[in-house]
XYZ file of C-alpha atoms in Angstrom:
666
model
C 0.013 0.072 -0.194
C 1.361 3.532 -0.834
C 0.038 6.886 -1.437
C 0.416 9.346 -4.022
C 4.074 10.429 -4.127
C 4.908 7.148 -2.270
C 3.427 8.472 1.137
C 1.903 5.323 2.441
C 3.602 2.013 3.527
C 3.933 -0.911 1.049
C 2.600 -3.277 3.421
C 1.799 -3.672 7.343
C 3.990 -5.976 9.489
C 2.228 -7.485 12.615
C 4.071 -9.250 15.254
C 2.511 -11.198 18.108
C 4.305 -10.772 21.337
C 3.764 -12.946 24.446
C 4.348 -12.187 28.050
C 3.629 -8.329 28.034
C 0.288 -7.883 28.799
C -1.936 -11.003 29.895
C -5.026 -9.251 30.944
C -8.007 -9.688 28.939
C -9.069 -6.494 26.820
C -12.691 -6.216 25.561
C -12.505 -5.337 21.899
C -15.033 -3.433 20.140
C -17.221 -5.483 17.501
C -16.392 -4.248 14.155
C -19.495 -3.174 11.985
C -20.896 -5.941 9.980
C -19.964 -4.417 6.643
C -16.223 -4.422 7.385
C -16.541 -8.220 8.052
C -18.714 -8.611 4.894
C -16.110 -6.899 2.646
C -12.754 -7.881 4.174
C -10.645 -10.861 4.220
C -9.990 -12.030 7.690
C -6.283 -12.025 8.105
C -4.353 -14.720 9.961
C -2.962 -13.908 13.525
C 0.906 -14.239 13.675
C 2.533 -17.227 14.826
C 3.778 -16.541 18.490
C 7.580 -17.280 17.176
C 6.886 -15.316 13.768
C 5.750 -12.400 12.195
C 2.698 -12.030 9.748
C 2.766 -9.753 6.691
C -0.466 -8.045 6.210
C -0.638 -6.957 2.431
C -2.497 -3.590 1.849
C -4.367 -5.041 -1.228
C -6.114 -7.666 1.443
C -7.620 -4.630 3.527
C -10.924 -3.144 3.105
C -10.434 0.293 1.452
C -12.030 3.337 2.918
C -12.339 6.002 0.489
C -11.488 5.932 -3.302
C -8.229 3.967 -4.221
C -6.271 2.871 -7.030
C -4.276 -0.136 -7.509
C -0.963 0.278 -9.020
C 1.125 -2.592 -10.394
C 5.009 -2.363 -9.799
C 7.563 -4.904 -9.830
C 9.309 -3.566 -6.784
C 6.158 -3.655 -4.813
C 5.451 -6.469 -2.353
C 3.031 -8.607 -4.027
C 3.790 -6.725 -7.524
C 1.191 -4.063 -6.579
C 0.444 -1.190 -4.113
C -2.363 0.906 -3.492
C -2.655 4.853 -3.640
C -5.757 6.965 -2.532
C -7.210 8.996 -5.283
C -6.444 12.730 -4.590
C -10.099 13.980 -4.245
C -10.686 11.673 -1.021
C -7.381 11.147 0.257
C -8.453 13.207 3.260
C -10.424 10.339 4.544
C -8.177 7.555 2.990
C -7.781 4.419 5.345
C -7.268 0.729 5.134
C -8.906 -1.639 7.600
C -7.363 -5.002 8.490
C -9.823 -7.413 9.888
C -8.582 -10.386 12.069
C -9.530 -12.511 14.690
C -7.948 -13.409 18.108
C -8.617 -16.747 19.814
C -7.285 -15.721 23.233
C -6.015 -12.543 25.078
C -2.999 -10.973 23.009
C -0.620 -8.309 22.630
C 0.251 -7.149 19.046
C 3.021 -5.024 17.744
C 2.252 -3.369 14.520
C 4.722 -1.434 12.386
C 4.962 -0.478 8.670
C 7.276 -1.878 5.737
C 7.729 1.287 3.944
C 7.747 1.681 0.196
C 11.501 2.309 -0.744
C 11.013 6.241 -1.095
C 7.852 6.790 0.871
C 7.475 9.706 3.313
C 8.378 8.776 6.756
C 7.023 11.528 8.862
C 6.433 11.256 12.706
C 3.766 12.939 14.570
C 4.502 16.386 15.867
C 3.307 16.499 19.381
C 1.732 19.511 21.371
C 2.829 22.215 21.925
C 4.702 22.218 18.691
C 5.566 24.481 17.234
C 6.379 25.796 20.522
C 9.314 23.569 22.198
C 8.056 20.662 24.328
C 9.679 20.403 28.015
C 10.699 17.494 29.870
C 10.649 18.641 33.358
C 10.598 19.216 36.227
C 9.474 22.493 34.644
C 7.344 24.664 37.367
C 7.745 24.290 40.985
C 5.545 25.241 44.024
C 5.387 24.518 47.879
C 2.468 23.493 49.583
C 3.153 22.377 53.288
C 6.322 20.147 53.606
C 6.065 19.152 49.837
C 7.416 20.498 46.501
C 5.064 19.925 43.598
C 6.473 20.120 40.194
C 5.291 19.565 36.588
C 6.398 17.100 34.013
C 4.853 18.695 31.023
C 5.361 15.786 28.356
C 4.461 12.846 30.784
C 1.240 14.626 31.910
C 2.338 14.063 35.689
C 2.755 15.946 38.702
C 5.546 14.984 41.051
C 5.781 15.538 44.812
C 9.060 15.724 46.729
C 9.195 15.584 50.441
C 11.615 18.440 51.102
C 12.839 17.122 54.501
C 13.619 13.550 53.321
C 14.682 15.041 49.784
C 12.935 11.996 48.406
C 10.152 11.652 45.745
C 6.833 10.467 47.614
C 4.324 10.654 44.737
C 3.428 10.797 40.977
C 0.061 12.152 40.199
C -1.246 11.172 36.658
C -3.056 14.311 35.371
C -2.782 13.704 31.702
C -2.217 16.084 28.861
C 0.510 18.581 28.507
C 1.283 20.438 31.903
C 2.202 23.904 31.213
C 1.917 25.749 34.775
C 1.375 25.018 38.485
C 0.226 27.035 41.538
C -0.402 26.389 45.032
C -3.351 27.471 47.068
C -1.750 26.949 50.411
C -4.694 28.221 52.487
C -7.164 25.847 50.826
C -4.557 22.836 50.535
C -5.015 22.719 46.798
C -2.568 22.605 43.832
C -3.929 23.908 40.454
C -2.375 22.454 37.417
C -2.743 23.873 33.979
C -3.106 21.247 31.166
C -2.748 23.158 27.956
C -3.625 19.968 25.586
C -7.008 19.401 27.394
C -8.085 22.872 27.865
C -8.540 22.704 31.475
C -7.071 23.496 34.982
C -7.034 20.402 37.363
C -7.336 20.901 41.022
C -5.142 18.373 43.336
C -5.356 17.441 46.843
C -1.915 18.857 48.560
C -2.306 16.059 51.265
C -3.778 12.983 49.692
C -2.292 13.587 46.253
C -5.395 13.176 44.368
C -7.426 14.939 41.726
C -10.239 16.844 43.298
C -12.048 18.495 40.472
C -11.525 20.078 36.871
C -11.977 23.421 35.307
C -13.002 23.468 31.820
C -11.666 26.477 29.712
C -12.362 27.663 26.062
C -8.646 27.843 25.376
C -5.252 26.282 26.312
C -4.143 27.378 29.875
C -0.383 28.470 29.520
C 0.344 30.552 32.673
C -1.279 30.574 36.205
C -1.377 33.419 38.686
C -3.321 32.916 42.127
C -4.350 36.019 44.033
C -6.961 36.416 46.734
C -8.963 33.544 46.099
C -8.920 34.199 42.256
C -7.075 32.174 39.949
C -5.958 34.136 36.548
C -5.140 31.954 33.535
C -3.366 32.961 30.655
C -4.597 30.889 27.683
C -3.357 30.407 23.948
C -6.021 30.699 21.445
C -5.558 28.572 18.258
C -6.069 30.066 14.657
C -9.492 29.099 13.504
C -9.640 25.544 11.745
C -5.966 24.874 12.797
C -5.522 23.204 16.123
C -1.615 23.488 16.073
C -1.183 27.126 15.213
C -1.279 29.802 18.030
C -2.879 33.032 16.862
C -3.901 35.172 20.022
C -4.851 34.696 23.575
C -7.196 35.462 26.451
C -7.182 35.731 30.348
C -9.642 33.390 32.096
C -10.603 34.715 35.544
C -11.563 31.906 37.834
C -13.088 31.642 41.416
C -10.655 29.092 42.959
C -13.191 27.803 45.505
C -16.040 27.008 43.272
C -14.052 26.499 39.942
C -16.281 28.735 38.063
C -15.066 30.965 35.221
C -16.282 34.414 35.950
C -14.858 36.347 33.137
C -12.588 36.011 29.907
C -10.585 38.917 28.763
C -9.314 38.757 25.137
C -5.722 39.550 24.231
C -4.234 40.101 20.798
C -1.270 38.021 21.360
C -0.686 34.761 23.092
C 0.652 35.150 26.623
C 3.859 33.790 27.635
C 2.994 34.661 31.314
C 0.457 36.423 33.683
C 1.129 37.842 36.997
C -0.652 40.102 39.663
C 1.703 42.848 40.623
C 0.730 44.835 43.889
C 3.013 47.941 43.627
C 2.648 50.737 42.676
C -1.284 49.988 42.183
C -2.761 46.342 42.052
C -2.682 45.316 38.413
C -3.089 42.110 36.541
C -0.261 41.911 33.734
C 0.064 39.595 30.726
C 3.249 39.523 28.926
C 2.861 38.518 25.198
C 5.098 36.281 23.019
C 6.991 38.095 20.401
C 5.270 38.311 17.214
C 6.997 36.626 14.501
C 6.975 37.435 10.775
C 8.195 36.290 7.429
C 10.703 38.623 6.787
C 10.023 38.750 3.010
C 6.170 38.750 2.793
C 5.537 39.790 6.494
C 3.033 37.192 6.724
C 2.369 36.593 10.442
C 3.777 32.944 11.735
C 2.783 30.880 14.660
C 5.212 31.541 17.547
C 8.054 28.760 17.904
C 9.589 30.268 21.132
C 7.852 31.700 24.139
C 10.724 34.385 23.876
C 13.978 35.128 22.090
C 16.934 36.616 23.619
C 17.091 40.395 22.874
C 20.278 41.584 21.591
C 20.964 45.430 21.558
C 24.090 46.436 19.864
C 26.071 47.285 22.874
C 28.970 45.253 22.012
C 30.852 44.867 18.573
C 33.266 42.176 17.535
C 35.536 43.601 14.996
C 36.938 40.512 12.940
C 36.679 36.955 13.830
C 38.420 35.858 17.042
C 41.854 34.668 16.070
C 42.655 37.039 13.298
C 45.265 39.549 13.865
C 43.641 43.021 14.592
C 40.499 41.374 15.979
C 38.876 43.573 18.424
C 36.292 43.136 21.179
C 34.596 46.563 21.836
C 32.329 47.387 24.756
C 30.809 50.306 26.931
C 31.676 51.477 30.327
C 29.966 54.688 31.408
C 30.827 57.349 29.017
C 33.803 55.675 27.565
C 34.591 52.585 25.201
C 36.345 49.633 26.287
C 38.734 47.780 23.751
C 40.400 44.489 23.924
C 42.588 43.423 21.193
C 43.529 39.730 19.812
C 47.258 40.224 19.359
C 48.122 36.804 18.087
C 46.513 33.843 16.407
C 47.622 31.528 19.150
C 46.362 33.379 22.193
C 42.924 34.286 23.699
C 41.688 37.710 24.149
C 44.266 40.046 25.540
C 43.957 40.817 29.326
C 44.939 44.503 28.733
C 41.558 46.561 28.375
C 42.157 50.056 26.608
C 39.749 52.745 27.723
C 38.648 55.678 25.197
C 36.940 58.657 26.733
C 33.853 59.930 24.690
C 32.686 62.669 26.635
C 33.450 65.201 23.910
C 30.607 63.530 22.081
C 28.303 62.423 24.791
C 28.275 65.263 27.122
C 27.544 64.837 30.699
C 24.146 64.043 32.220
C 23.998 67.350 34.114
C 23.742 69.088 30.740
C 20.250 67.673 29.791
C 16.767 67.895 31.019
C 14.919 64.927 32.139
C 11.966 64.360 29.633
C 8.452 64.247 31.349
C 6.838 60.810 31.976
C 5.447 58.663 30.528
C 7.617 59.004 27.647
C 10.174 56.292 27.065
C 12.794 58.955 26.445
C 15.146 59.476 29.331
C 18.490 61.195 29.931
C 21.042 58.926 28.287
C 24.555 60.306 27.667
C 25.646 57.224 25.751
C 27.612 55.528 24.247
C 24.376 53.662 23.884
C 24.302 51.372 20.691
C 27.019 50.802 18.069
C 27.818 49.190 14.813
C 30.770 49.230 12.517
C 31.077 49.490 8.661
C 34.545 49.396 6.857
C 37.226 50.144 9.752
C 34.768 52.594 11.389
C 32.735 52.287 14.557
C 29.662 54.196 14.877
C 27.941 54.898 18.396
C 24.952 56.897 19.624
C 24.982 59.786 22.134
C 20.964 59.558 22.538
C 20.440 62.785 24.642
C 23.138 64.838 22.618
C 21.692 63.684 19.271
C 25.170 62.874 18.024
C 26.854 60.020 16.490
C 30.495 59.438 17.414
C 32.953 57.846 14.864
C 36.014 55.798 16.086
C 38.795 54.668 13.860
C 38.766 50.944 15.050
C 42.600 49.873 13.935
C 43.860 53.260 15.684
C 41.523 52.951 18.771
C 40.989 56.657 18.216
C 37.895 59.124 18.046
C 37.927 60.493 14.285
C 34.875 62.304 14.052
C 31.312 63.347 15.076
C 28.155 63.612 13.380
C 25.463 66.253 14.755
C 22.250 64.532 13.876
C 19.813 66.291 16.430
C 16.916 64.786 18.303
C 16.996 61.866 20.365
C 19.026 58.790 19.074
C 17.148 55.800 19.998
C 18.875 53.173 17.801
C 21.568 52.551 15.123
C 22.751 49.877 12.648
C 25.268 49.878 9.940
C 25.070 48.270 6.567
C 28.544 47.002 5.607
C 27.647 46.365 2.046
C 26.893 49.864 1.003
C 28.928 51.733 4.196
C 25.587 53.270 5.275
C 24.625 53.902 8.761
C 20.901 54.229 9.754
C 19.928 56.071 12.698
C 16.496 56.269 14.479
C 15.555 59.929 15.584
C 12.787 59.352 18.260
C 12.085 63.021 18.592
C 12.159 64.048 15.014
C 10.158 61.069 13.939
C 12.709 60.022 11.225
C 15.588 57.563 10.080
C 18.675 59.518 9.248
C 20.977 58.045 6.732
C 24.596 58.568 7.213
C 27.432 58.107 4.649
C 30.029 55.938 6.396
C 32.883 57.264 4.078
C 32.219 61.052 4.491
C 30.922 60.845 8.227
C 28.036 63.039 7.266
C 24.324 63.120 6.777
C 23.124 61.627 3.485
C 19.394 61.609 3.610
C 16.436 61.354 5.768
C 13.344 59.179 5.940
C 10.141 60.549 7.651
C 8.375 57.768 9.746
C 5.667 57.383 12.130
C 5.746 58.630 15.968
C 8.771 57.748 18.093
C 10.838 55.387 16.026
C 12.773 53.293 18.601
C 14.431 50.093 17.289
C 16.074 49.098 13.996
C 16.630 45.973 12.140
C 18.323 45.428 8.826
C 18.027 42.210 6.672
C 19.179 42.623 2.991
C 17.748 45.773 1.396
C 14.847 45.902 4.010
C 15.155 48.229 7.182
C 12.595 47.552 9.903
C 11.445 50.309 12.121
C 9.558 49.987 15.436
C 7.476 53.189 15.963
C 6.316 53.103 19.516
C 4.117 55.572 19.795
C 2.448 55.129 16.446
C 2.301 51.138 17.595
C 3.599 50.211 14.116
C 6.301 48.399 12.271
C 7.652 50.066 9.174
C 9.374 48.480 6.361
C 11.825 50.524 4.278
C 13.403 49.635 1.042
C 17.000 51.033 1.524
C 17.744 51.123 -2.226
C 14.790 53.701 -2.809
C 14.808 54.804 0.710
C 10.947 54.620 0.664
C 8.471 53.189 2.846
C 6.986 50.061 1.339
C 4.702 48.784 4.289
C 3.569 49.562 7.535
C 1.870 47.359 9.943
C -0.332 48.372 13.044
C -0.261 46.722 16.463
C -3.115 46.993 18.987
C -0.325 47.030 21.756
C 2.882 48.907 22.068
C 5.808 47.720 19.982
C 9.298 48.202 21.452
C 11.958 46.036 19.873
C 12.509 44.366 16.435
C 15.395 41.763 15.753
C 15.861 39.423 12.756
C 16.081 35.588 14.171
C 18.508 33.705 12.307
C 18.755 29.855 12.171
C 21.284 28.026 14.559
C 24.156 26.406 12.686
C 23.431 23.200 11.182
C 25.949 21.439 13.468
C 23.331 21.684 16.366
C 20.434 20.172 14.418
C 21.287 16.482 15.550
C 20.432 17.881 19.133
C 17.098 19.223 17.987
C 13.921 17.363 17.794
C 13.243 16.657 14.224
C 9.842 18.114 13.941
C 11.528 21.506 15.243
C 14.218 21.784 12.346
C 11.833 23.025 9.515
C 10.679 25.916 12.036
C 14.043 27.060 13.388
C 15.845 26.840 10.037
C 13.695 29.663 8.591
C 14.807 33.062 9.261
C 12.081 35.213 10.962
C 11.421 38.756 11.928
C 10.461 38.871 15.699
C 8.669 42.080 17.127
C 8.402 42.658 20.985
C 5.112 44.262 22.212
C 4.840 45.859 25.490
C 2.881 43.872 28.403
C -0.667 44.505 28.890
C -1.989 45.678 32.206
C -5.680 45.645 33.898
C -6.877 47.159 37.034
C -7.328 44.566 39.661
C -10.747 45.473 40.593
C -12.537 46.386 37.723
C -10.470 44.261 35.206
C -10.467 47.535 32.877
C -7.374 47.858 30.666
C -5.018 50.386 32.038
C -1.394 51.732 31.129
C 1.317 49.412 32.729
C 2.783 51.014 35.858
C 6.285 50.108 36.514
C 6.023 46.745 34.500
C 9.314 45.282 33.232
C 9.306 44.584 29.595
C 10.470 41.183 30.328
C 8.238 38.505 32.018
C 9.401 37.387 35.389
C 9.919 33.606 34.168
C 8.470 30.388 35.196
C 8.691 29.453 39.006
C 11.799 27.151 38.801
C 13.394 27.889 42.164
C 11.502 28.006 45.635
C 12.486 28.044 49.254
C 11.087 25.567 51.955
C 11.149 26.255 55.735
C 11.815 22.947 57.229
C 12.029 22.594 61.055
C 13.272 26.320 60.915
C 15.893 25.724 58.435
C 15.595 26.786 54.794
C 16.179 24.577 51.711
C 16.374 25.713 47.999
C 14.815 23.540 45.491
C 15.299 24.336 41.691
C 14.783 22.723 38.519
C 15.785 23.185 34.925
C 14.153 20.721 32.690
C 16.889 18.234 33.169
C 14.958 15.272 34.803
C 16.313 15.972 38.173
C 15.789 18.449 41.154
C 18.473 20.455 43.007
C 17.979 20.446 46.635
C 20.659 22.864 47.957
C 23.792 20.991 46.881
C 22.372 17.565 46.354
C 20.411 16.372 43.085
C 17.411 14.293 43.225
C 16.641 12.141 40.141
C 12.736 12.402 39.033
C 13.221 10.675 35.701
C 10.523 8.211 36.829
C 8.226 10.922 36.543
C 9.353 13.290 34.080
C 11.179 11.298 31.348
C 8.478 10.396 28.605
C 10.866 7.671 27.223
C 10.362 5.472 30.355
C 6.390 5.160 29.492
C 5.528 1.507 29.025
C 3.472 2.527 25.883
C 2.999 5.369 23.551
C 0.276 8.125 24.337
C -2.536 8.102 21.868
C -2.572 11.402 19.765
C -4.908 14.173 21.302
C -5.874 17.699 20.558
C -2.986 19.756 19.284
C -1.196 16.793 17.964
C -0.278 16.658 14.272
C -0.342 13.146 12.984
C 2.643 11.772 11.022
C 2.285 9.965 7.569
C -0.167 7.335 9.084
C -1.898 6.433 12.247
C -2.820 3.322 13.674
C -6.054 2.467 15.862
C -7.752 -0.525 16.971
C -11.522 -1.303 16.914
C -12.604 2.544 16.425
C -10.374 3.478 19.607
C -7.842 6.371 19.787
C -5.068 6.919 17.030
C -1.566 6.306 17.584
C 1.148 7.453 15.456
C 3.318 4.743 13.715
C 6.295 4.925 15.831
C 7.335 6.330 19.287
C 10.693 8.161 18.063
C 12.934 6.339 20.427
C 16.482 6.358 19.350
C 18.348 5.198 22.286
C 17.033 2.305 24.437
C 15.580 3.909 27.762
C 17.037 0.969 29.824
C 20.756 1.077 28.881
C 21.033 4.324 26.433
C 22.151 2.216 23.712
C 21.799 3.781 20.015
C 19.091 2.223 17.918
C 19.575 1.386 14.447
C 16.452 2.427 12.084
C 14.028 -0.290 11.545
C 16.126 -3.094 13.062
C 14.244 -5.627 15.022
C 15.558 -3.990 18.227
C 14.288 -0.634 16.854
C 10.731 -1.904 16.455
C 10.842 -3.501 19.892
C 10.987 0.001 21.451
C 9.270 1.928 18.827
C 6.209 -0.202 17.514
C 2.770 0.683 18.584
C 1.334 -2.172 20.915
C -2.150 -3.311 21.235
C -3.729 -5.520 23.603
C -6.927 -7.435 22.193
C -9.221 -9.865 23.604
C -10.636 -13.096 21.966
C -13.075 -12.447 19.082
C -12.975 -10.123 16.071
C -11.186 -6.890 15.688
C -10.116 -4.309 13.032
C -6.907 -2.489 12.797
C -7.219 0.736 10.830
C -4.456 2.453 8.992
C -5.199 6.006 8.104
C -3.147 8.373 5.760
C -2.479 11.802 6.965
C 0.117 13.074 4.183
C -0.483 16.518 2.619
């Protein structure tokens, strides 16, 4: 059996396995029409495998039989294009006694072999322990991929319980007064309440979106949720905050958000407010089409440090900023590291002093900033901004000498250099313009009028991207014509823009295979400011003293044990750190140690085919284990040992059964 473009397997291999599961399973009786139209296939002998040819299966949808000398049985099947969404093959068989079957495909030689992408793809999946909280003498932690909550006794530093919740556990919060622990299951669109002493499930709170972050405050649970794009269960489009009464479990209000939240929190000072930090927006840098986020956040890199030439090359320099001076370290010889001597270049002749400027009135993001602030280089010259002075300083890098200054005027929020054309672009936040400098002449060459408060710049090829904070927009400028080609509006205030480039291919073997197509594509990331709501009315208000960056998941907690404090921390590395000791919690957190594969659920993207038994849940065709969980030995693809660990397993009772193989290829 194979699909168009060789997407389906050539035949199905079933192997009977004794000794794994001896309990009797009640199988659903297949519909009569299946048995009327389908040949009943023989069960495998306990010591042998049985090959079930695709041609012997009942065909669901319209299929075409294609003869080919390379195919098993000299022919294969492919679904007709118009009906392949529902294309499936049903294999009927009869078991005489309780049996466990392992089933795997024998692929057509150049058929697609794509595995399922599991939730929260395209966001990265975490193994755990991921989030911690304390309730009484216990530390509760999430193991997102296994769908379990682990419990550590902080006094004995031992794992005392593993609570099966299911789904993908994105966050956890302890309600100490009520003796409850709330766990967010993002895959199941629910929050589960656990008993903090009995370690059992107490109740479930059903939500309309996927809970991603929890904040508990004065008996109310604030749940930041991801909202999927219409008709797509795997793409994240926007978000919302659900307000839940912790005692009754009733959802009292939903607040829509324009961007998916990476975290929500309640801040008490200077005024009580509920804050939601959005994930950075991602765009195709060529078409500016919005993309689904693949990270909760990216490292923001302002150009406050420059490396001139590659490390190891004679003349290479590392240039930084210290106060109103530049610091320079030189690589003097190919066989040594960076020189220990740091040269300091005073730039006060360009920057001026703080006393000479007047502090702008709030709430403007402008502030007294003498600089040097940001810098970049073109040719052998370094250009840096003195924001409050409205000047750009020019340094001869080989000579370590200030050689010029350009009086641009205004307030210089950002700067970027184009090394191909020797042009330097400067954002003037006061004058609402981007000023173009000629790097050879150290002079203003042109200026481009943009929307209010240009604040951050990113250059990619011939496109210059400008974030305008007050206008709430992203401006795209073609630098060859120096004209605006597009402007995109945001409902929240954008404050930073950066190109996210793919990692080096050397790292790809360490990445999950389904993430490689996503991260190998450059994308333009735009950070937008957090949104705040008055805690009493939940009306939207201007954020008050709210940091741009979310505080991060609770991965470190302190426990008071008989008057002594212990610190417990986690880093998604299958162990907990208790002061200086490590506690292995892989029995809870490692998904590879599970006895069998979990069925696919909401938010999972199926691979090339899925397998199901008697109308039950669908399983991916392999588990994607490439090392043996017991001994960490590498597995050879499609070897007997590989399928021993990776083949889906079904337990059947005596009677008639139907194995369904469904195609999911595009």
